[in-house]
Each structure stands twice: as C-alpha cells, then as structure tokens.
C-alpha cells in the first residue's frame, strides 16, 4: 500500500517539560539527529525553564496542550509526521493520587488512550516501510507490579500486575492499553517499566529533592512510617539512555524493565542526603542535618519494597546503568544547591499549598 507523505526525523515527546521528559528532550537535542516536538500541558509539574537552553533551536518546538485533546494530537501528528511518539506525560506523584485520584485516571488512562488511538490513525496512513519503522514508546513504572517482601525476587517482565495506589492502577491501565494496541492492531508499541528516578529537574514533592531542599533550609525531614521502605534508584540520565536504546533496538510488542540495581531503604537515602548537605554547606556545630529527621504518619497502602530485574534489557539490548547511586546522589545534591533560581521558580503558591496539605497533619503525630 502507498501512504501519503513520509515520516520525518522527528520525535513527538509528551510530558517533555516534566522531570524525566526534560532530561530526555535535552539529551535528544544534544546527542541525536532528531528534531523534537514537545507536547506538554504545563501542569504544576511542568516547567518551561527546564528547556530554556533550547531557545533558538530550530529543531525544537514546544506546544502547550493536553494529551486528552484528540484534535490537537491528530493535528500535531499530521503536521510533524514523527517517526516515534515517546510518551512521558502523566500525573506521577503517588501521594497526590491518594488525595485526588481523578486527574490520574483522566491523564494516565484516557490521555494514553487518546494518544494511542490518534497514533494508530496516523500510522495506518503511512507507507508500509514507514509503518514498520514507526515506534510508540510508552514510559511506565515498576509500581504496576505492586510490592515485594524483603526476601522476594525482583520484578521481571512476567511478574503479574498488582498495582496498589490509584497512580499505579492508572499506569497499569495505560500499560494494558499499550499492549492491546500492539496485539490487536500490530502497531509497533513498546513499554518500559522503570524504578525510581532521581537527578536534575525533579519537582521537589518527591523524596530526594524534597529532602535536599528541606535539609538545606533547616526544615523537618518527614520520613513516612518506619523509614524502612525500599526503592531501587536510577539516575535519570541512565533512564533516558535506556529509552533511546529501546527506541532503537527494542522489539515491538515487548516490555522492558529498567532499574539501577541500587536498592536502598528510605532512611539510608535521607541520612546520606543529610551528610552530603552538611559537607557542601557546613552547618553550625550541633545542627547537623540528621537531627532534622522526623518520623511522620505513613502513606496509606505504602508499598514496602520495589526491586527490578533488568536482565532482559541488559542481555537483549546491551543497556546498563552508568551511574552509581552514591555519585549520582552527590551530583543531584550539587545540582539543587547550584540552581536556587530554578528552585524558587517551582515553589509557587500551589506548591506551598500541597506541602501544607500533605504534611501538616502528618507532622502532628
Ligand atoms: P513529572 O510529574 O515530573 O512530569 C509529568 C509531565 O507531564 C509534566 O510536565 C506535566 O505538565 C505533563 N502533563 C501532565 N498531564 C498532562 C496532560 N494531560 N497533557 C500533557 N502533558 C501533561 O513526571 P516524571 O517523574 O518526569 O515521569 C514521567 C513519566 O515517567 C511518567 O509517565 C511516570 O509515570 C514515569 N515514571 C516516572 C518515574 C520516576 O521516578 N519519576 C519512574 C518510572 C516511570
Ligand atoms: O517506582 C517508580 C515510581 O517512583 C514512579 O512511578 C513515580 O512516578 C515516582 O513518584 C516514584 O514513586 P515513589 O512513591 O516511590 O516516590 P516518592 O519520591 O514519592 O517516595 C519515595 C519513598 O519515600 C516512598 O517509600 C515514600 C517515601 N517518602 C516520600 C516522601 C515524598 C517519605 O518517606 N517522605 C516523603 O516526604
């Protein structure tokens, strides 16, 4: 079958103004030949300052808009004719999903459906060669697998889904839709399930940036529950490298687990941050940051442990993480200390309201 005009060397990236998306877009423009169209609604988590260094880059375009807007998505696909959609846009914070789940269902489930469906209509109109080369990469999370006990084996691609929070359930729903679009229509969809990311540009509602900034400012460091919950940490640049690898070498229809092989208990992460901040911004004697650690009320339904078995992507596609947790965390602390203007730009009134809402009651116990 002959299609209409052919694809361009362009990626349509959704959510490219958020934490991982920004790192991906910047690295894409620095290190690959691809043009980028960045579709992002600029919710509280999206920040145009993240890509100010791309001002004047003729191969980068930013579009403020909603992935749930089918007409907008169709128009962008038609105009830019991307060779891939890389889908990061999501509501991503578990605590917010517990307080207000609706936005998670809308963006993560309906938004992903809208993108998949519009991508399918675009894809069907491509030439046979372009249809084979097109990719839809759905960026997802290890939280879809639920929680592990201390002695259980790490999540692999065949671990059954058992999401526990509204966030995890909405991502699981989006993963199932992605799977169905490959199975039913043979659209070349790939899904990645990654562990906890950290690094520059992460919104300071998440554990690591929140603790860095609170430690710097002498505020309480709120550790949920007993502080023994375990996460596997991956430096964001390693996640971006994994996504490029899956885009280039991944097999359509497959899912790939991505992890840092760096399981740490939350309390260990927080004490390491305290020590790094003490080293880089020495405190007055007797006010070492560890003293700011405050146990607070636990997150409802708090998953105990996440761990990723990344054997498949390492063996089949040759990716592995380059950064060690300790060196990546040091780089991250240095980045936050070195970017006070960025920090101020994201701590708006809405941010302060969220912090008050999430922590005021917790800090009372
Ligand atoms: P983030 O919250 O920092 O950024 C999300 C971005 O999506 C923001 O720029 C926001 O404005 C945008 N967005 C939200 N709703 C939108 C909508 N309806 N239309 C268009 N744009 C919208 O998230 P993140 O931490 O960068 O995560 C990116 C993706 O990676 C998510 O899909 C998340 O589930 C997944 N993921 C994150 C982690 C992690 O540790 N942060 C780990 C594994 C997977
Ligand atoms: O595993 C991947 C997931 O990692 C991503 O899919 C999510 O988008 C991302 O937000 C992250 O989810 P977590 O819930 O694991 O990340 P968070 O930074 O919110 O919390 C990490 C751990 O720290 C978790 O056990 C809860 C705990 N915590 C968190 C905050 C914000 C605290 O003890 N205190 C806090 O103030």
PDB file of N, CA and C and ligand atoms in Angstrom, residues 92-95 141-143 167 194-196 205-207 210-211 222-224 229 231 233 266 299 302 306 359, ligand 2:
ATOM      1  N   UNK A  92       2.117  11.948  38.214  1.00  0.00           N
ATOM      2  CA  UNK A  92       3.146  10.977  38.608  1.00  0.00           C
ATOM      3  C   UNK A  92       3.372  10.820  40.112  1.00  0.00           C
ATOM      4  N   UNK A  93       2.678  11.601  40.940  1.00  0.00           N
ATOM      5  CA  UNK A  93       3.011  11.545  42.376  1.00  0.00           C
ATOM      6  C   UNK A  93       1.993  10.720  43.167  1.00  0.00           C
ATOM      7  N   UNK A  94       2.474   9.646  43.773  1.00  0.00           N
ATOM      8  CA  UNK A  94       1.607   8.703  44.495  1.00  0.00           C
ATOM      9  C   UNK A  94       0.773   9.409  45.575  1.00  0.00           C
ATOM     10  N   UNK A  95       1.401  10.290  46.351  1.00  0.00           N
ATOM     11  CA  UNK A  95       0.648  10.960  47.432  1.00  0.00           C
ATOM     12  C   UNK A  95      -0.512  11.791  46.878  1.00  0.00           C
ATOM     13  N   UNK A 141       6.108   2.427  34.797  1.00  0.00           N
ATOM     14  CA  UNK A 141       6.736   2.349  36.112  1.00  0.00           C
ATOM     15  C   UNK A 141       6.749   0.923  36.655  1.00  0.00           C
ATOM     16  N   UNK A 142       7.659   0.681  37.594  1.00  0.00           N
ATOM     17  CA  UNK A 142       7.674  -0.625  38.270  1.00  0.00           C
ATOM     18  C   UNK A 142       6.514  -0.759  39.269  1.00  0.00           C
ATOM     19  N   UNK A 143       5.852   0.366  39.585  1.00  0.00           N
ATOM     20  CA  UNK A 143       4.792   0.299  40.608  1.00  0.00           C
ATOM     21  C   UNK A 143       3.595  -0.532  40.154  1.00  0.00           C
ATOM     22  N   UNK A 167      -2.362   5.913  41.538  1.00  0.00           N
ATOM     23  CA  UNK A 167      -1.355   6.200  40.499  1.00  0.00           C
ATOM     24  C   UNK A 167      -0.941   4.906  39.790  1.00  0.00           C
ATOM     25  N   UNK A 194      10.087   1.337  34.696  1.00  0.00           N
ATOM     26  CA  UNK A 194      11.330   1.765  35.343  1.00  0.00           C
ATOM     27  C   UNK A 194      11.142   1.985  36.845  1.00  0.00           C
ATOM     28  N   UNK A 195      12.252   1.881  37.558  1.00  0.00           N
ATOM     29  CA  UNK A 195      12.244   2.121  39.009  1.00  0.00           C
ATOM     30  C   UNK A 195      12.382   3.619  39.292  1.00  0.00           C
ATOM     31  N   UNK A 196      12.578   3.972  40.567  1.00  0.00           N
ATOM     32  CA  UNK A 196      12.601   5.391  40.987  1.00  0.00           C
ATOM     33  C   UNK A 196      13.770   6.148  40.374  1.00  0.00           C
ATOM     34  N   UNK A 205       8.489  17.627  45.249  1.00  0.00           N
ATOM     35  CA  UNK A 205       7.459  16.933  46.032  1.00  0.00           C
ATOM     36  C   UNK A 205       7.900  15.486  46.281  1.00  0.00           C
ATOM     37  N   UNK A 206       8.880  15.026  45.497  1.00  0.00           N
ATOM     38  CA  UNK A 206       9.351  13.640  45.591  1.00  0.00           C
ATOM     39  C   UNK A 206      10.462  13.558  46.631  1.00  0.00           C
ATOM     40  N   UNK A 207      10.703  12.340  47.134  1.00  0.00           N
ATOM     41  CA  UNK A 207      11.580  12.159  48.302  1.00  0.00           C
ATOM     42  C   UNK A 207      12.918  12.901  48.198  1.00  0.00           C
ATOM     43  N   UNK A 210      12.883  16.863  47.799  1.00  0.00           N
ATOM     44  CA  UNK A 210      12.250  17.445  48.997  1.00  0.00           C
ATOM     45  C   UNK A 210      13.231  17.423  50.171  1.00  0.00           C
ATOM     46  N   UNK A 211      13.912  16.293  50.344  1.00  0.00           N
ATOM     47  CA  UNK A 211      14.836  16.160  51.477  1.00  0.00           C
ATOM     48  C   UNK A 211      16.049  17.078  51.295  1.00  0.00           C
ATOM     49  N   UNK A 222      10.552  14.779  56.679  1.00  0.00           N
ATOM     50  CA  UNK A 222       9.453  13.871  57.047  1.00  0.00           C
ATOM     51  C   UNK A 222       9.596  12.474  56.437  1.00  0.00           C
ATOM     52  N   UNK A 223       9.951  11.519  57.291  1.00  0.00           N
ATOM     53  CA  UNK A 223      10.122  10.132  56.831  1.00  0.00           C
ATOM     54  C   UNK A 223       8.850   9.359  57.160  1.00  0.00           C
ATOM     55  N   UNK A 224       8.222   8.779  56.138  1.00  0.00           N
ATOM     56  CA  UNK A 224       6.958   8.064  56.336  1.00  0.00           C
ATOM     57  C   UNK A 224       7.201   6.732  57.059  1.00  0.00           C
ATOM     58  N   UNK A 229      11.035   1.343  54.128  1.00  0.00           N
ATOM     59  CA  UNK A 229      10.569   1.004  52.777  1.00  0.00           C
ATOM     60  C   UNK A 229      11.755   1.125  51.823  1.00  0.00           C
ATOM     61  N   UNK A 231      13.360   1.335  47.902  1.00  0.00           N
ATOM     62  CA  UNK A 231      13.173   1.665  46.493  1.00  0.00           C
ATOM     63  C   UNK A 231      14.479   1.358  45.751  1.00  0.00           C
ATOM     64  N   UNK A 233      16.905   2.832  42.979  1.00  0.00           N
ATOM     65  CA  UNK A 233      17.130   4.181  42.451  1.00  0.00           C
ATOM     66  C   UNK A 233      17.959   4.160  41.173  1.00  0.00           C
ATOM     67  N   UNK A 266      14.595   3.967  52.644  1.00  0.00           N
ATOM     68  CA  UNK A 266      14.413   5.422  52.626  1.00  0.00           C
ATOM     69  C   UNK A 266      15.296   6.119  53.652  1.00  0.00           C
ATOM     70  N   UNK A 299       2.277   6.669  54.550  1.00  0.00           N
ATOM     71  CA  UNK A 299       1.438   6.781  53.342  1.00  0.00           C
ATOM     72  C   UNK A 299       0.440   5.621  53.369  1.00  0.00           C
ATOM     73  N   UNK A 302       1.184   2.017  51.634  1.00  0.00           N
ATOM     74  CA  UNK A 302       2.587   2.236  51.238  1.00  0.00           C
ATOM     75  C   UNK A 302       3.278   0.934  50.814  1.00  0.00           C
ATOM     76  N   UNK A 306      10.371  -2.121  46.262  1.00  0.00           N
ATOM     77  CA  UNK A 306      10.441  -2.326  44.811  1.00  0.00           C
ATOM     78  C   UNK A 306      11.855  -2.767  44.464  1.00  0.00           C
ATOM     79  N   UNK A 359       1.626  17.479  54.552  1.00  0.00           N
ATOM     80  CA  UNK A 359       2.476  17.268  55.741  1.00  0.00           C
ATOM     81  C   UNK A 359       1.925  17.830  57.048  1.00  0.00           C
TER      82      UNK A 359
HETATM   83  O1  LIG B   2       8.988   3.366  41.308  1.00  0.00           O
HETATM   84  C1  LIG B   2       8.787   4.331  40.320  1.00  0.00           C
HETATM   85  C2  LIG B   2       7.955   5.447  40.892  1.00  0.00           C
HETATM   86  O2  LIG B   2       8.801   6.170  41.769  1.00  0.00           O
HETATM   87  C3  LIG B   2       7.379   6.376  39.822  1.00  0.00           C
HETATM   88  O3  LIG B   2       6.482   5.651  39.034  1.00  0.00           O
HETATM   89  C4  LIG B   2       6.661   7.560  40.470  1.00  0.00           C
HETATM   90  O4  LIG B   2       6.211   8.457  39.470  1.00  0.00           O
HETATM   91  C5  LIG B   2       7.638   8.261  41.378  1.00  0.00           C
HETATM   92  O5  LIG B   2       6.992   9.330  42.057  1.00  0.00           O
HETATM   93  C6  LIG B   2       8.224   7.281  42.397  1.00  0.00           C
HETATM   94  O6  LIG B   2       7.203   6.849  43.346  1.00  0.00           O
HETATM   95  P1  LIG B   2       7.509   6.718  44.921  1.00  0.00           P
HETATM   96  O7  LIG B   2       6.235   6.817  45.637  1.00  0.00           O
HETATM   97  O8  LIG B   2       8.390   5.556  45.190  1.00  0.00           O
HETATM   98  O9  LIG B   2       8.415   8.060  45.101  1.00  0.00           O
HETATM   99  P2  LIG B   2       8.439   9.178  46.237  1.00  0.00           P
HETATM  100  O10 LIG B   2       9.630  10.042  45.956  1.00  0.00           O
HETATM  101  O11 LIG B   2       7.130   9.858  46.407  1.00  0.00           O
HETATM  102  O12 LIG B   2       8.721   8.340  47.557  1.00  0.00           O
HETATM  103  C7  LIG B   2       9.871   7.509  47.666  1.00  0.00           C
HETATM  104  C8  LIG B   2       9.799   6.811  49.019  1.00  0.00           C
HETATM  105  O13 LIG B   2       9.980   7.800  50.054  1.00  0.00           O
HETATM  106  C9  LIG B   2       8.462   6.144  49.310  1.00  0.00           C
HETATM  107  O14 LIG B   2       8.698   4.963  50.051  1.00  0.00           O
HETATM  108  C10 LIG B   2       7.716   7.154  50.181  1.00  0.00           C
HETATM  109  C11 LIG B   2       8.846   7.829  50.939  1.00  0.00           C
HETATM  110  N1  LIG B   2       8.626   9.252  51.296  1.00  0.00           N
HETATM  111  C12 LIG B   2       8.248  10.113  50.308  1.00  0.00           C
HETATM  112  C13 LIG B   2       8.042  11.442  50.594  1.00  0.00           C
HETATM  113  C14 LIG B   2       7.597  12.394  49.498  1.00  0.00           C
HETATM  114  C15 LIG B   2       8.861   9.691  52.592  1.00  0.00           C
HETATM  115  O15 LIG B   2       9.236   8.917  53.484  1.00  0.00           O
HETATM  116  N2  LIG B   2       8.664  11.022  52.856  1.00  0.00           N
HETATM  117  C16 LIG B   2       8.241  11.909  51.922  1.00  0.00           C
HETATM  118  O16 LIG B   2       8.061  13.102  52.257  1.00  0.00           O
END
